[in-house]
Structure formats: C-alpha cells, structure tokens
PDB file of C-alpha atoms in Angstrom:
ATOM      1  CA  MET G   6     -41.264 146.481 -34.034  1.00 46.00           C
ATOM      2  CA  ALA G   7     -44.660 145.122 -35.212  1.00 52.00           C
ATOM      3  CA  MET G   8     -46.768 146.507 -37.837  1.00 55.00           C
ATOM      4  CA  MET G   9     -49.227 148.777 -36.380  1.00 80.00           C
ATOM      5  CA  ALA G  10     -52.770 147.518 -35.652  1.00 85.00           C
ATOM      6  CA  PRO G  11     -54.710 149.460 -38.531  1.00 88.00           C
ATOM      7  CA  ALA G  12     -52.357 148.090 -41.091  1.00 90.00           C
ATOM      8  CA  HIS G  13     -52.532 144.629 -39.747  1.00 91.00           C
ATOM      9  CA  ALA G  14     -56.445 144.780 -39.731  1.00 92.00           C
ATOM     10  CA  ALA G  15     -56.635 146.020 -43.212  1.00 93.00           C
ATOM     11  CA  THR G  16     -54.614 143.255 -44.560  1.00 95.00           C
ATOM     12  CA  GLY G  17     -56.607 140.803 -42.707  1.00 94.00           C
ATOM     13  CA  LEU G  18     -59.827 142.028 -44.228  1.00 92.00           C
ATOM     14  CA  LEU G  19     -58.442 141.350 -47.575  1.00 94.00           C
ATOM     15  CA  ALA G  20     -57.093 138.036 -46.767  1.00 94.00           C
ATOM     16  CA  GLY G  21     -60.370 137.103 -45.330  1.00 92.00           C
ATOM     17  CA  VAL G  22     -62.238 137.828 -48.426  1.00 92.00           C
ATOM     18  CA  LEU G  23     -59.823 135.900 -50.348  1.00 93.00           C
ATOM     19  CA  ALA G  24     -59.420 132.871 -47.963  1.00 90.00           C
ATOM     20  CA  THR G  25     -63.364 132.718 -47.970  1.00 88.00           C
ATOM     21  CA  HIS G  26     -63.520 132.484 -51.737  1.00 87.00           C
ATOM     22  CA  ALA G  27     -60.688 129.864 -51.741  1.00 87.00           C
ATOM     23  CA  MET G  28     -63.150 127.632 -50.028  1.00 83.00           C
ATOM     24  CA  SER G  29     -65.825 128.040 -52.791  1.00 81.00           C
ATOM     25  CA  PRO G  30     -64.980 124.712 -54.346  1.00 82.00           C
ATOM     26  CA  LEU G  31     -65.821 123.008 -51.189  1.00 79.00           C
ATOM     27  CA  MET G  32     -68.887 124.863 -50.093  1.00 79.00           C
ATOM     28  CA  ASP G  33     -71.399 127.609 -51.218  1.00 79.00           C
ATOM     29  CA  ILE G  34     -70.148 131.045 -50.780  1.00 81.00           C
ATOM     30  CA  GLY G  35     -72.306 134.046 -50.562  1.00 83.00           C
ATOM     31  CA  PRO G  36     -72.249 137.660 -49.405  1.00 86.00           C
ATOM     32  CA  LEU G  37     -72.754 136.475 -45.750  1.00 85.00           C
ATOM     33  CA  GLU G  38     -69.913 134.192 -45.819  1.00 85.00           C
ATOM     34  CA  VAL G  39     -67.647 136.857 -47.242  1.00 88.00           C
ATOM     35  CA  ALA G  40     -68.828 139.308 -44.627  1.00 87.00           C
ATOM     36  CA  ALA G  41     -68.028 137.060 -42.020  1.00 87.00           C
ATOM     37  CA  GLY G  42     -64.702 135.914 -43.443  1.00 89.00           C
ATOM     38  CA  ALA G  43     -63.748 139.648 -43.750  1.00 91.00           C
ATOM     39  CA  ALA G  44     -64.546 140.071 -40.231  1.00 90.00           C
ATOM     40  CA  ILE G  45     -62.483 136.907 -38.984  1.00 91.00           C
ATOM     41  CA  GLY G  46     -59.667 137.763 -41.097  1.00 94.00           C
ATOM     42  CA  ALA G  47     -59.411 141.209 -39.826  1.00 94.00           C
ATOM     43  CA  GLY G  48     -59.328 140.223 -36.247  1.00 94.00           C
ATOM     44  CA  ALA G  49     -57.200 137.186 -36.849  1.00 96.00           C
ATOM     45  CA  ALA G  50     -54.428 139.424 -38.347  1.00 95.00           C
ATOM     46  CA  LEU G  51     -54.074 141.060 -35.150  1.00 95.00           C
ATOM     47  CA  LEU G  52     -54.130 137.784 -32.971  1.00 96.00           C
ATOM     48  CA  PRO G  53     -50.522 137.047 -33.215  1.00 95.00           C
ATOM     49  CA  ASP G  54     -49.804 140.056 -30.902  1.00 94.00           C
ATOM     50  CA  ILE G  55     -51.892 138.564 -28.086  1.00 95.00           C
ATOM     51  CA  ASP G  56     -48.510 137.806 -26.591  1.00 93.00           C
ATOM     52  CA  HIS G  57     -48.021 141.457 -25.754  1.00 92.00           C
ATOM     53  CA  PRO G  58     -49.849 143.109 -22.686  1.00 92.00           C
ATOM     54  CA  GLY G  59     -50.142 146.375 -24.381  1.00 91.00           C
ATOM     55  CA  SER G  60     -51.479 145.303 -27.546  1.00 91.00           C
ATOM     56  CA  THR G  61     -54.699 146.098 -29.339  1.00 90.00           C
ATOM     57  CA  VAL G  62     -55.726 142.364 -28.855  1.00 93.00           C
ATOM     58  CA  ALA G  63     -55.042 142.189 -25.059  1.00 93.00           C
ATOM     59  CA  ARG G  64     -57.176 145.335 -24.625  1.00 92.00           C
ATOM     60  CA  ALA G  65     -60.027 144.648 -27.045  1.00 92.00           C
ATOM     61  CA  HIS G  66     -62.282 142.588 -24.787  1.00 94.00           C
ATOM     62  CA  GLY G  67     -61.156 143.993 -21.493  1.00 94.00           C
ATOM     63  CA  PRO G  68     -60.458 141.468 -18.636  1.00 95.00           C
ATOM     64  CA  LEU G  69     -61.053 138.445 -20.854  1.00 96.00           C
ATOM     65  CA  THR G  70     -58.341 139.302 -23.491  1.00 95.00           C
ATOM     66  CA  ALA G  71     -56.077 140.656 -20.701  1.00 96.00           C
ATOM     67  CA  TRP G  72     -56.253 137.096 -19.174  1.00 96.00           C
ATOM     68  CA  LEU G  73     -55.784 135.429 -22.568  1.00 96.00           C
ATOM     69  CA  SER G  74     -52.600 137.687 -23.124  1.00 96.00           C
ATOM     70  CA  ARG G  75     -51.055 136.355 -19.988  1.00 96.00           C
ATOM     71  CA  ALA G  76     -51.943 132.658 -20.827  1.00 97.00           C
ATOM     72  CA  ALA G  77     -50.451 133.126 -24.435  1.00 97.00           C
ATOM     73  CA  ARG G  78     -47.305 134.765 -23.099  1.00 96.00           C
ATOM     74  CA  TRP G  79     -46.961 132.058 -20.633  1.00 97.00           C
ATOM     75  CA  ALA G  80     -47.472 129.303 -23.267  1.00 97.00           C
ATOM     76  CA  SER G  81     -45.110 131.122 -25.660  1.00 96.00           C
ATOM     77  CA  THR G  82     -42.174 131.246 -22.825  1.00 96.00           C
ATOM     78  CA  GLU G  83     -42.599 127.634 -22.044  1.00 96.00           C
ATOM     79  CA  THR G  84     -42.461 126.556 -25.715  1.00 96.00           C
ATOM     80  CA  TYR G  85     -39.487 128.626 -26.296  1.00 95.00           C
ATOM     81  CA  TYR G  86     -37.421 127.285 -23.382  1.00 94.00           C
ATOM     82  CA  ARG G  87     -38.443 123.787 -24.133  1.00 94.00           C
ATOM     83  CA  THR G  88     -37.578 123.924 -27.824  1.00 94.00           C
ATOM     84  CA  LEU G  89     -34.634 126.429 -28.128  1.00 93.00           C
ATOM     85  CA  THR G  90     -31.204 125.064 -29.255  1.00 93.00           C
ATOM     86  CA  ARG G  91     -27.773 126.165 -28.019  1.00 92.00           C
ATOM     87  CA  HIS G  92     -27.356 128.470 -31.145  1.00 92.00           C
ATOM     88  CA  ASP G  93     -30.649 130.491 -30.422  1.00 90.00           C
ATOM     89  CA  THR G  94     -30.251 133.979 -28.949  1.00 85.00           C
ATOM     90  CA  VAL G  95     -31.322 134.065 -25.301  1.00 83.00           C
ATOM     91  CA  ALA G  96     -34.596 135.990 -24.881  1.00 88.00           C
ATOM     92  CA  ASP G  97     -37.633 135.783 -22.628  1.00 88.00           C
ATOM     93  CA  GLY G  98     -39.618 133.851 -25.382  1.00 88.00           C
ATOM     94  CA  ALA G  99     -42.872 135.888 -24.849  1.00 90.00           C
ATOM     95  CA  HIS G 100     -43.550 138.563 -27.504  1.00 90.00           C
ATOM     96  CA  ARG G 101     -42.772 137.679 -31.212  1.00 91.00           C
ATOM     97  CA  PHE G 102     -42.136 134.037 -30.499  1.00 94.00           C
ATOM     98  CA  LEU G 103     -44.641 131.209 -30.595  1.00 96.00           C
ATOM     99  CA  TRP G 104     -47.757 133.197 -31.544  1.00 96.00           C
ATOM    100  CA  HIS G 105     -45.833 134.538 -34.513  1.00 96.00           C
ATOM    101  CA  THR G 106     -45.137 131.520 -36.249  1.00 97.00           C
ATOM    102  CA  PRO G 107     -47.131 129.773 -39.093  1.00 97.00           C
ATOM    103  CA  ALA G 108     -47.230 126.624 -37.121  1.00 97.00           C
ATOM    104  CA  ALA G 109     -49.152 128.239 -34.227  1.00 97.00           C
ATOM    105  CA  ALA G 110     -51.468 129.851 -36.880  1.00 97.00           C
ATOM    106  CA  LEU G 111     -52.234 126.771 -38.520  1.00 96.00           C
ATOM    107  CA  ALA G 112     -52.803 124.700 -35.399  1.00 97.00           C
ATOM    108  CA  THR G 113     -55.315 127.304 -34.108  1.00 96.00           C
ATOM    109  CA  GLY G 114     -57.010 127.472 -37.304  1.00 95.00           C
ATOM    110  CA  LEU G 115     -57.423 123.726 -37.153  1.00 94.00           C
ATOM    111  CA  ALA G 116     -58.855 123.671 -33.602  1.00 94.00           C
ATOM    112  CA  VAL G 117     -61.277 126.445 -34.670  1.00 93.00           C
ATOM    113  CA  GLY G 118     -62.312 124.980 -37.880  1.00 91.00           C
ATOM    114  CA  ILE G 119     -63.158 121.604 -36.023  1.00 92.00           C
ATOM    115  CA  GLY G 120     -65.114 123.446 -33.230  1.00 92.00           C
ATOM    116  CA  ALA G 121     -67.003 125.826 -35.730  1.00 88.00           C
ATOM    117  CA  THR G 122     -67.891 122.558 -37.692  1.00 87.00           C
ATOM    118  CA  LEU G 123     -69.380 120.790 -34.501  1.00 89.00           C
ATOM    119  CA  SER G 124     -71.122 123.947 -32.925  1.00 88.00           C
ATOM    120  CA  THR G 125     -72.669 127.166 -33.948  1.00 86.00           C
ATOM    121  CA  TRP G 126     -71.737 128.473 -30.666  1.00 90.00           C
ATOM    122  CA  VAL G 127     -68.101 128.142 -31.396  1.00 89.00           C
ATOM    123  CA  LEU G 128     -68.678 129.948 -34.549  1.00 88.00           C
ATOM    124  CA  ALA G 129     -70.620 132.681 -32.632  1.00 91.00           C
ATOM    125  CA  GLY G 130     -67.641 133.008 -30.233  1.00 92.00           C
ATOM    126  CA  VAL G 131     -65.091 133.275 -32.950  1.00 90.00           C
ATOM    127  CA  LEU G 132     -67.128 135.955 -34.944  1.00 91.00           C
ATOM    128  CA  TRP G 133     -67.425 137.899 -31.760  1.00 95.00           C
ATOM    129  CA  PHE G 134     -64.068 137.672 -30.607  1.00 95.00           C
ATOM    130  CA  THR G 135     -62.450 138.401 -33.992  1.00 94.00           C
ATOM    131  CA  ILE G 136     -65.023 141.250 -34.944  1.00 93.00           C
ATOM    132  CA  GLY G 137     -63.914 142.880 -31.682  1.00 94.00           C
ATOM    133  CA  LEU G 138     -60.309 142.677 -32.462  1.00 94.00           C
ATOM    134  CA  GLY G 139     -60.923 144.022 -36.027  1.00 92.00           C
ATOM    135  CA  VAL G 140     -63.267 146.906 -34.879  1.00 91.00           C
ATOM    136  CA  ARG G 141     -60.560 148.080 -32.503  1.00 91.00           C
ATOM    137  CA  GLY G 142     -57.815 147.616 -34.845  1.00 90.00           C
ATOM    138  CA  LEU G 143     -59.567 149.717 -37.756  1.00 88.00           C
ATOM    139  CA  ALA G 144     -60.664 152.283 -35.155  1.00 88.00           C
ATOM    140  CA  GLN G 145     -57.115 153.107 -34.180  1.00 86.00           C
ATOM    141  CA  GLY G 146     -56.743 154.305 -37.692  1.00 81.00           C
ATOM    142  CA  LEU G 147     -59.337 157.054 -37.520  1.00 75.00           C
ATOM    143  CA  PRO G 148     -58.117 160.592 -36.887  1.00 69.00           C
ATOM    144  CA  ARG G 149     -57.508 161.486 -33.225  1.00 73.00           C
ATOM    145  CA  GLY G 150     -58.606 165.159 -33.809  1.00 64.00           C
ATOM    146  CA  ARG G 151     -60.351 167.306 -36.331  1.00 68.00           C
ATOM    147  CA  PRO G 152     -58.672 166.890 -39.726  1.00 60.00           C
ATOM    148  CA  SER G 153     -57.381 169.811 -41.490  1.00 58.00           C
ATOM    149  CA  GLY G 154     -57.131 170.897 -45.222  1.00 54.00           C
ATOM    150  CA  LEU G 155     -58.653 168.640 -47.982  1.00 48.00           C
ATOM    151  CA  ALA G 156     -59.237 166.025 -45.294  1.00 50.00           C
ATOM    152  CA  ALA G 157     -61.488 168.272 -43.503  1.00 51.00           C
ATOM    153  CA  ALA G 158     -63.623 168.755 -46.478  1.00 51.00           C
ATOM    154  CA  LEU G 159     -63.823 165.007 -47.222  1.00 50.00           C
ATOM    155  CA  LEU G 160     -64.161 163.404 -43.958  1.00 55.00           C
ATOM    156  CA  PRO G 161     -67.128 163.457 -41.442  1.00 61.00           C
ATOM    157  CA  ARG G 162     -66.433 165.619 -38.524  1.00 66.00           C
ATOM    158  CA  GLY G 163     -67.473 162.915 -36.094  1.00 66.00           C
ATOM    159  CA  LEU G 164     -64.676 160.599 -36.791  1.00 72.00           C
ATOM    160  CA  PRO G 165     -62.400 161.559 -33.631  1.00 74.00           C
ATOM    161  CA  ARG G 166     -65.456 161.038 -31.390  1.00 82.00           C
ATOM    162  CA  LEU G 167     -66.220 157.709 -33.018  1.00 81.00           C
ATOM    163  CA  ARG G 168     -62.737 156.649 -32.612  1.00 83.00           C
ATOM    164  CA  ARG G 169     -62.900 157.362 -28.678  1.00 84.00           C
ATOM    165  CA  HIS G 170     -66.009 155.457 -28.416  1.00 83.00           C
ATOM    166  CA  LEU G 171     -64.765 152.391 -30.544  1.00 82.00           C
ATOM    167  CA  LEU G 172     -61.665 152.196 -28.282  1.00 85.00           C
ATOM    168  CA  ARG G 173     -63.661 151.503 -25.137  1.00 90.00           C
ATOM    169  CA  TRP G 174     -63.825 147.653 -24.640  1.00 92.00           C
ATOM    170  CA  PRO G 175     -67.468 147.620 -23.497  1.00 93.00           C
ATOM    171  CA  VAL G 176     -68.516 149.376 -26.746  1.00 94.00           C
ATOM    172  CA  ILE G 177     -66.352 146.957 -28.727  1.00 93.00           C
ATOM    173  CA  THR G 178     -67.828 143.891 -27.041  1.00 94.00           C
ATOM    174  CA  ALA G 179     -71.397 145.189 -27.579  1.00 95.00           C
ATOM    175  CA  VAL G 180     -70.781 146.103 -31.319  1.00 94.00           C
ATOM    176  CA  ALA G 181     -69.270 142.702 -31.858  1.00 95.00           C
ATOM    177  CA  ALA G 182     -71.935 141.012 -30.192  1.00 96.00           C
ATOM    178  CA  ALA G 183     -74.743 142.698 -32.307  1.00 95.00           C
ATOM    179  CA  ALA G 184     -72.816 142.092 -35.465  1.00 92.00           C
ATOM    180  CA  THR G 185     -72.438 138.405 -34.636  1.00 92.00           C
ATOM    181  CA  GLY G 186     -76.155 138.139 -34.050  1.00 92.00           C
ATOM    182  CA  VAL G 187     -77.079 139.778 -37.359  1.00 91.00           C
ATOM    183  CA  LEU G 188     -74.663 137.421 -39.177  1.00 87.00           C
ATOM    184  CA  LEU G 189     -75.953 134.352 -37.536  1.00 86.00           C
ATOM    185  CA  TYR G 190     -79.513 135.258 -37.673  1.00 84.00           C
ATOM    186  CA  ALA G 191     -79.236 135.962 -41.608  1.00 82.00           C
ATOM    187  CA  GLY G 192     -77.663 132.354 -42.037  1.00 75.00           C
ATOM    188  CA  ALA G 193     -73.918 132.618 -42.073  1.00 71.00           C
ATOM    189  CA  SER G 194     -72.746 129.139 -42.411  1.00 65.00           C
ATOM    190  CA  PRO G 195     -70.549 127.240 -39.773  1.00 61.00           C
ATOM    191  CA  GLY G 196     -68.040 125.012 -41.111  1.00 67.00           C
ATOM    192  CA  PRO G 197     -64.305 124.193 -41.666  1.00 75.00           C
ATOM    193  CA  TYR G 198     -63.860 127.440 -43.776  1.00 82.00           C
ATOM    194  CA  VAL G 199     -64.024 129.484 -40.430  1.00 88.00           C
ATOM    195  CA  GLY G 200     -60.724 127.744 -39.398  1.00 91.00           C
ATOM    196  CA  ALA G 201     -58.989 128.249 -42.672  1.00 91.00           C
ATOM    197  CA  VAL G 202     -60.002 131.998 -42.766  1.00 92.00           C
ATOM    198  CA  LEU G 203     -58.614 132.491 -38.995  1.00 95.00           C
ATOM    199  CA  ALA G 204     -55.286 130.848 -39.989  1.00 95.00           C
ATOM    200  CA  GLY G 205     -55.130 132.823 -43.215  1.00 94.00           C
ATOM    201  CA  GLY G 206     -55.658 135.964 -41.169  1.00 95.00           C
ATOM    202  CA  MET G 207     -52.978 135.037 -38.602  1.00 96.00           C
ATOM    203  CA  VAL G 208     -50.445 134.080 -41.212  1.00 96.00           C
ATOM    204  CA  THR G 209     -51.186 137.322 -42.964  1.00 95.00           C
ATOM    205  CA  GLY G 210     -50.495 139.266 -39.796  1.00 94.00           C
ATOM    206  CA  ILE G 211     -47.300 137.261 -39.137  1.00 95.00           C
ATOM    207  CA  LEU G 212     -46.097 137.964 -42.783  1.00 93.00           C
ATOM    208  CA  GLY G 213     -46.785 141.677 -42.079  1.00 91.00           C
ATOM    209  CA  ASP G 214     -44.391 141.641 -39.203  1.00 90.00           C
ATOM    210  CA  ALA G 215     -41.911 139.803 -41.107  1.00 90.00           C
ATOM    211  CA  LEU G 216     -41.653 142.872 -43.484  1.00 90.00           C
ATOM    212  CA  THR G 217     -40.625 145.174 -40.458  1.00 86.00           C
ATOM    213  CA  ARG G 218     -37.175 145.498 -38.949  1.00 82.00           C
ATOM    214  CA  SER G 219     -37.535 143.006 -36.141  1.00 82.00           C
ATOM    215  CA  ALA G 220     -38.777 139.871 -38.279  1.00 87.00           C
ATOM    216  CA  VAL G 221     -40.328 136.890 -36.877  1.00 93.00           C
ATOM    217  CA  PRO G 222     -39.567 133.065 -36.382  1.00 94.00           C
ATOM    218  CA  LEU G 223     -41.228 132.022 -39.678  1.00 94.00           C
ATOM    219  CA  ALA G 224     -39.492 128.672 -39.914  1.00 94.00           C
ATOM    220  CA  TRP G 225     -40.178 127.404 -36.414  1.00 95.00           C
ATOM    221  CA  PRO G 226     -39.935 124.353 -35.404  1.00 93.00           C
ATOM    222  CA  VAL G 227     -37.544 123.918 -38.391  1.00 94.00           C
ATOM    223  CA  PRO G 228     -33.987 124.886 -37.382  1.00 92.00           C
ATOM    224  CA  VAL G 229     -32.237 127.611 -39.442  1.00 92.00           C
ATOM    225  CA  ARG G 230     -28.398 127.312 -39.379  1.00 91.00           C
ATOM    226  CA  GLY G 231     -28.978 125.424 -35.923  1.00 91.00           C
ATOM    227  CA  ARG G 232     -31.290 128.108 -34.658  1.00 93.00           C
ATOM    228  CA  ARG G 233     -34.989 126.985 -34.150  1.00 95.00           C
ATOM    229  CA  TRP G 234     -36.038 130.503 -33.225  1.00 95.00           C
ATOM    230  CA  ALA G 235     -34.311 132.312 -36.041  1.00 93.00           C
ATOM    231  CA  MET G 236     -35.745 135.683 -36.963  1.00 92.00           C
ATOM    232  CA  VAL G 237     -36.820 135.424 -40.460  1.00 90.00           C
ATOM    233  CA  GLY G 238     -38.008 138.296 -42.822  1.00 85.00           C
ATOM    234  CA  LEU G 239     -37.197 140.172 -45.907  1.00 83.00           C
ATOM    235  CA  PRO G 240     -33.399 141.129 -46.592  1.00 83.00           C
ATOM    236  CA  ARG G 241     -32.493 143.828 -44.083  1.00 83.00           C
ATOM    237  CA  ARG G 242     -32.506 146.596 -46.614  1.00 82.00           C
ATOM    238  CA  MET G 243     -35.894 145.999 -47.813  1.00 83.00           C
ATOM    239  CA  ARG G 244     -37.472 145.896 -44.188  1.00 82.00           C
ATOM    240  CA  PHE G 245     -39.325 149.206 -43.154  1.00 80.00           C
ATOM    241  CA  ALA G 246     -40.061 150.769 -39.618  1.00 79.00           C
ATOM    242  CA  THR G 247     -43.321 150.808 -37.991  1.00 76.00           C
ATOM    243  CA  GLY G 248     -45.641 153.506 -38.945  1.00 76.00           C
ATOM    244  CA  THR G 249     -43.686 154.557 -42.205  1.00 81.00           C
ATOM    245  CA  TRP G 250     -45.068 155.107 -45.486  1.00 83.00           C
ATOM    246  CA  PRO G 251     -44.582 151.627 -46.774  1.00 86.00           C
ATOM    247  CA  GLU G 252     -46.891 150.574 -43.970  1.00 85.00           C
ATOM    248  CA  ARG G 253     -49.522 153.103 -44.641  1.00 87.00           C
ATOM    249  CA  VAL G 254     -49.504 152.143 -48.361  1.00 90.00           C
ATOM    250  CA  ILE G 255     -50.107 148.403 -47.549  1.00 90.00           C
ATOM    251  CA  GLY G 256     -52.868 149.276 -45.087  1.00 88.00           C
ATOM    252  CA  TRP G 257     -54.721 151.476 -47.461  1.00 87.00           C
ATOM    253  CA  GLY G 258     -54.134 149.596 -50.513  1.00 91.00           C
ATOM    254  CA  CYS G 259     -55.511 146.411 -48.810  1.00 92.00           C
ATOM    255  CA  ALA G 260     -58.399 148.432 -47.362  1.00 89.00           C
ATOM    256  CA  ALA G 261     -59.415 149.813 -50.803  1.00 90.00           C
ATOM    257  CA  ALA G 262     -58.744 146.403 -52.542  1.00 91.00           C
ATOM    258  CA  THR G 263     -61.190 144.520 -50.144  1.00 91.00           C
ATOM    259  CA  PRO G 264     -64.595 145.676 -51.403  1.00 88.00           C
ATOM    260  CA  LEU G 265     -63.304 145.392 -54.875  1.00 89.00           C
ATOM    261  CA  ALA G 266     -62.204 141.885 -54.367  1.00 86.00           C
ATOM    262  CA  GLY G 267     -65.368 140.837 -52.504  1.00 82.00           C
ATOM    263  CA  GLY G 268     -67.545 142.288 -55.413  1.00 81.00           C
ATOM    264  CA  ALA G 269     -65.692 140.759 -58.229  1.00 78.00           C
ATOM    265  CA  LEU G 270     -65.460 137.372 -56.793  1.00 73.00           C
ATOM    266  CA  LEU G 271     -69.090 137.034 -55.834  1.00 68.00           C
TER     267      LEU G 271
END
C-alpha cells in the first residue's frame, strides 16, 4: 500500500523548502518563494496518486481532479501495455505505475517549469492546484474526534470541525484560490524553479511509497533483470506497512523540520 496522505504532504513541505533553496544560485529567493515552494512541494508529493480514483488527489478539487484521475489512469495503462516486456508481471498498469516513476515526475516538472516561465497564469494554476492537494492531505492528519489525555490539553478543541470543513472540495478550492491570490499579489516570482520544486515534490512522494511494502517502478524505463516495470524499493525486511509508526515518525519529523529549515536557510 502507499504511504498515507498526511505523511506525503509533510515530506513534500520539507522537500519544497529544500528544493526552493537549491535554486538560490540561479535566482533571488525570499520568504514568498519559500512559502510558495513549500505549498507546491506538499501538493506535488501527493500527485503520483492521481492514478487512484479514491485518492486524496482525485477528490481534492471535485469534478476536475476526478476527471484528471481518469485521464491519468488511462495514460498509465496505455504506457504500461505499450512498454512492458515479456518478463513483466501482468497487471492493469493503472495505479503505482507510470505516475510513480521519477521519469514522469521530471517530465511533469519540465513542462510546468516552461509554462510558469512563460505565463503567470500557469504559475497561478500550479499554486492553486497544489495548495489544494496539500491542504487536503494535511487536513487528513487532524484528529477526527475530540482528543483525550494530554492531547486534549494541548490541542485546540475545534480541530475536528476544521478537519471536516477542509475535507470538502469547495472549501479546499476556495482556500487554495485565496492563498494563491495572496502569494501572487505579494510578488511570488514565476520561473523555472516552480517546475523543479514540483518535480522534487513528486519524486519525494514516489520515494515515500518505495519505503512501503509494495514498492514502485523506480527504474522505468530502464529494464531491471528484463522487467521494465520492476517494483523497486528498500530491502523487503526494511519496508514498513502503511499507517505504522515509521510512517508517523517520518511525517511528524518532516513537518517539524520544515519551519526550522526555512528559517535557517533564508
């Protein structure tokens, strides 16, 4: 199974900050660019799961992402059947195939980077889309009911209600649009870095799934022992199941490290 949405979004937050700072030799980086990079990274880390109809991505922006999910599954299936070898395991080629490859992440990032360089409207669309994905992913990590014990004393009582609101796609769409408007009005710079950050976020999400028991086709399109769609990951004994403590440690660790990294690198 794939890593859960909150952990993906948290790892993407950190990846977005680090990828944005990696671009600093090529362009001026300020707080706005870091904020935009974190938002793009959080959403992009969830983007590989657009090939699953029940995923966070497929439900984030209502009918739009539902349609994009169908298109992504079609593209993945077509690519799978047109490129598989006789050594590949027979599968439907939809979920955890094309969109879980670094090659697809880099191609998507390149296309987005070119678009964002040529048009502020493309930048706005990328921000709106990815912020929405990130908001939904992080919201799923909020408590479903009123916390008990020490958590009840430390956490605000309204978090379960906030979670319910943020899981509604019209609310997500509106919040993402407002955040996009604020970032662009304040002067967040369009440019190639947007594509680099998005690709970095997608690769982070893919690597997160490679840590789980199912693994992903990391090497595609390069064959591994004759199999172009070989599932590659950590050694089997080191992989973990979805929702277990290693995933929670990774998610909370990345969430805590993101503001520290952003502040230290500015």
